[in-house]
Amino acid sequence: MQKVGNLLDKEKTTYVVVLTKADKNVKGADLEKNPGRVSDRVWEKLLDTMRSNKVGYAPIVLTSANTRLGRDEVWKYLRLAAEV
């Protein structure tokens, strides 16, 4: 993440952090009742790493291929990127 923070022209670049495999942290994951999650420890570590590497306020999308969590949100960001 440090390389990203150093390389990007923050005035011209927008990016999204995508966390995958969210269904692996819960038993019986499904889209309706329990689509997935990351542990509080992982979440805090990610936020700290983003702040310390000056990539601060990028959106974070939690995803799972099995439960389809985050699918629509990822497509939304891809469409926005294609418009630029």
Steps between C-alpha positions, in 0.01 A plus 500: 500500500794730555590478130146597407515800730830613350421436134151637459434856399239561768349787304423282198463147636208343678511144618304248706628242747328165444511238775418154366394170654274659763293179516800307637468668840145384577334159519209443267550823305214602271396829344175538694599425859876509535686605184844529655730720701858574596623498855524825692875445524538475121277804447699715745832382353379594153392848611828558684701386197300726269552801727871441556562462126298806405233315307247606761143523391452259211174306507532146636281231346455168675434221250418133471457304178299235684243733655533778239566751775637824353439396140275795411733743672804375309307535173402853597865598542599326176233696311625825652856416396388423145336842469822688574 
